[in-house]
PDB file of C-alpha atoms in Angstrom:
ATOM      1  CA  MET X   1      -0.882  62.199 105.067  1.00  0.00           C
ATOM      2  CA  VAL X   2      -1.756  60.268 107.828  1.00  0.00           C
ATOM      3  CA  ALA X   3       0.146  58.046 107.279  1.00  0.00           C
ATOM      4  CA  ALA X   4       3.480  60.167 106.264  1.00  0.00           C
ATOM      5  CA  ALA X   5       2.932  61.708 110.341  1.00  0.00           C
ATOM      6  CA  GLU X   6       2.690  58.532 112.042  1.00  0.00           C
ATOM      7  CA  SER X   7       6.362  57.326 110.178  1.00  0.00           C
ATOM      8  CA  ALA X   8       7.860  61.189 111.016  1.00  0.00           C
ATOM      9  CA  ALA X   9       6.595  60.127 115.236  1.00  0.00           C
ATOM     10  CA  ALA X  10       7.849  56.465 114.593  1.00  0.00           C
ATOM     11  CA  ALA X  11      11.263  58.087 113.404  1.00  0.00           C
ATOM     12  CA  ARG X  12      11.213  60.768 115.922  1.00  0.00           C
ATOM     13  CA  ARG X  13      10.431  57.969 118.644  1.00  0.00           C
ATOM     14  CA  SER X  14      13.988  55.767 117.341  1.00  0.00           C
ATOM     15  CA  ASP X  15      15.909  59.447 117.418  1.00  0.00           C
ATOM     16  CA  ILE X  16      14.945  59.691 120.922  1.00  0.00           C
ATOM     17  CA  ILE X  17      15.761  56.457 122.041  1.00  0.00           C
ATOM     18  CA  GLU X  18      19.016  56.739 120.267  1.00  0.00           C
ATOM     19  CA  ALA X  19      19.855  59.635 121.804  1.00  0.00           C
ATOM     20  CA  GLY X  20      19.188  58.589 124.928  1.00  0.00           C
ATOM     21  CA  VAL X  21      21.678  54.467 124.600  1.00  0.00           C
ATOM     22  CA  LEU X  22      24.118  57.524 123.493  1.00  0.00           C
ATOM     23  CA  LEU X  23      23.944  58.979 126.489  1.00  0.00           C
ATOM     24  CA  ALA X  24      23.763  57.215 128.521  1.00  0.00           C
ATOM     25  CA  SER X  25      27.018  54.749 127.210  1.00  0.00           C
ATOM     26  CA  SER X  26      28.661  58.085 127.241  1.00  0.00           C
ATOM     27  CA  VAL X  27      28.298  58.430 130.637  1.00  0.00           C
ATOM     28  CA  LEU X  28      29.145  54.447 131.398  1.00  0.00           C
ATOM     29  CA  ALA X  29      31.950  55.601 130.015  1.00  0.00           C
ATOM     30  CA  LEU X  30      32.810  58.229 131.475  1.00  0.00           C
ATOM     31  CA  VAL X  31      32.211  56.381 135.094  1.00  0.00           C
ATOM     32  CA  GLY X  32      34.355  53.891 134.253  1.00  0.00           C
ATOM     33  CA  GLY X  33      37.224  55.480 133.058  1.00  0.00           C
ATOM     34  CA  LEU X  34      36.797  57.972 136.259  1.00  0.00           C
ATOM     35  CA  LEU X  35      37.053  54.521 138.907  1.00  0.00           C
ATOM     36  CA  ALA X  36      39.632  52.545 136.427  1.00  0.00           C
ATOM     37  CA  GLY X  37      42.015  56.131 136.535  1.00  0.00           C
ATOM     38  CA  LEU X  38      40.956  56.284 141.323  1.00  0.00           C
ATOM     39  CA  ALA X  39      41.680  52.179 141.203  1.00  0.00           C
ATOM     40  CA  ALA X  40      44.468  53.050 139.393  1.00  0.00           C
ATOM     41  CA  ALA X  41      45.468  56.101 141.448  1.00  0.00           C
ATOM     42  CA  ASP X  42      45.033  54.087 144.652  1.00  0.00           C
ATOM     43  CA  ALA X  43      47.441  50.786 143.650  1.00  0.00           C
ATOM     44  CA  ILE X  44      50.081  53.458 143.404  1.00  0.00           C
ATOM     45  CA  LYS X  45      49.395  55.384 146.459  1.00  0.00           C
ATOM     46  CA  GLU X  46      49.622  51.945 147.984  1.00  0.00           C
ATOM     47  CA  SER X  47      52.760  50.607 146.266  1.00  0.00           C
ATOM     48  CA  ALA X  48      55.182  53.896 146.833  1.00  0.00           C
ATOM     49  CA  GLU X  49      54.044  53.475 150.519  1.00  0.00           C
ATOM     50  CA  ARG X  50      54.605  49.772 150.582  1.00  0.00           C
ATOM     51  CA  GLN X  51      58.847  50.743 148.939  1.00  0.00           C
ATOM     52  CA  ARG X  52      58.492  53.588 151.848  1.00  0.00           C
ATOM     53  CA  ALA X  53      57.690  51.214 154.415  1.00  0.00           C
ATOM     54  CA  GLU X  54      60.457  48.905 153.044  1.00  0.00           C
ATOM     55  CA  ARG X  55      63.285  51.185 153.440  1.00  0.00           C
ATOM     56  CA  ARG X  56      65.527  52.276 155.969  1.00  0.00           C
ATOM     57  CA  GLN X  57      68.116  54.907 156.465  1.00  0.00           C
ATOM     58  CA  VAL X  58      71.838  53.937 156.346  1.00  0.00           C
ATOM     59  CA  SER X  59      74.859  56.555 157.531  1.00  0.00           C
ATOM     60  CA  ALA X  60      77.726  56.038 154.822  1.00  0.00           C
ATOM     61  CA  GLU X  61      81.542  57.051 155.958  1.00  0.00           C
ATOM     62  CA  ILE X  62      83.626  58.720 153.348  1.00  0.00           C
ATOM     63  CA  VAL X  63      86.848  56.222 152.600  1.00  0.00           C
ATOM     64  CA  GLU X  64      88.757  58.613 150.999  1.00  0.00           C
ATOM     65  CA  ASP X  65      89.099  62.708 151.294  1.00  0.00           C
ATOM     66  CA  ALA X  66      87.641  64.316 148.720  1.00  0.00           C
ATOM     67  CA  GLU X  67      88.981  67.935 149.200  1.00  0.00           C
ATOM     68  CA  ASP X  68      91.373  66.683 146.582  1.00  0.00           C
ATOM     69  CA  ARG X  69      88.528  65.763 143.721  1.00  0.00           C
ATOM     70  CA  LEU X  70      87.826  69.425 144.186  1.00  0.00           C
ATOM     71  CA  PRO X  71      88.452  71.936 141.325  1.00  0.00           C
ATOM     72  CA  GLY X  72      90.207  75.229 142.261  1.00  0.00           C
ATOM     73  CA  ARG X  73      87.341  77.036 142.119  1.00  0.00           C
ATOM     74  CA  ALA X  74      84.591  74.965 142.790  1.00  0.00           C
ATOM     75  CA  PRO X  75      80.977  76.966 143.250  1.00  0.00           C
ATOM     76  CA  SER X  76      79.222  76.337 146.411  1.00  0.00           C
ATOM     77  CA  GLY X  77      77.286  72.696 146.451  1.00  0.00           C
ATOM     78  CA  TYR X  78      79.795  71.551 143.818  1.00  0.00           C
ATOM     79  CA  ARG X  79      79.496  67.397 143.759  1.00  0.00           C
ATOM     80  CA  VAL X  80      82.348  64.400 143.375  1.00  0.00           C
ATOM     81  CA  TRP X  81      82.165  61.075 143.255  1.00  0.00           C
ATOM     82  CA  VAL X  82      84.233  59.687 146.007  1.00  0.00           C
ATOM     83  CA  SER X  83      84.106  56.101 147.930  1.00  0.00           C
ATOM     84  CA  VAL X  84      82.195  55.580 150.533  1.00  0.00           C
ATOM     85  CA  ARG X  85      81.707  52.726 153.183  1.00  0.00           C
ATOM     86  CA  TRP X  86      78.084  51.730 154.503  1.00  0.00           C
ATOM     87  CA  MET X  87      77.228  51.430 158.009  1.00  0.00           C
ATOM     88  CA  ALA X  88      74.010  49.334 158.837  1.00  0.00           C
ATOM     89  CA  PRO X  89      71.965  50.147 161.500  1.00  0.00           C
ATOM     90  CA  GLU X  90      73.129  47.483 164.142  1.00  0.00           C
ATOM     91  CA  GLY X  91      76.823  49.049 163.173  1.00  0.00           C
ATOM     92  CA  SER X  92      78.294  46.194 160.511  1.00  0.00           C
ATOM     93  CA  THR X  93      79.495  47.419 157.343  1.00  0.00           C
TER      94      THR X  93
END
């Protein structure tokens, strides 16, 4: 009977160790996933900021009459395709 009790205690000890390892690996996976997600979000944010800094606004001049392209009863905000000429900040087209 003493041998059975020692065997049960040993089994319980190994179950506790197994549970601890499982818990530690789960916490490690969650923390690792969180850190990887934060790193990816930061990289995307930096990329978007870099792209925004590289872009600049330019003026466009319509080179054809857009009124000719509107249907007779166009709702407000109706969009049409027309040709435009782009003006760079220094004035060149």
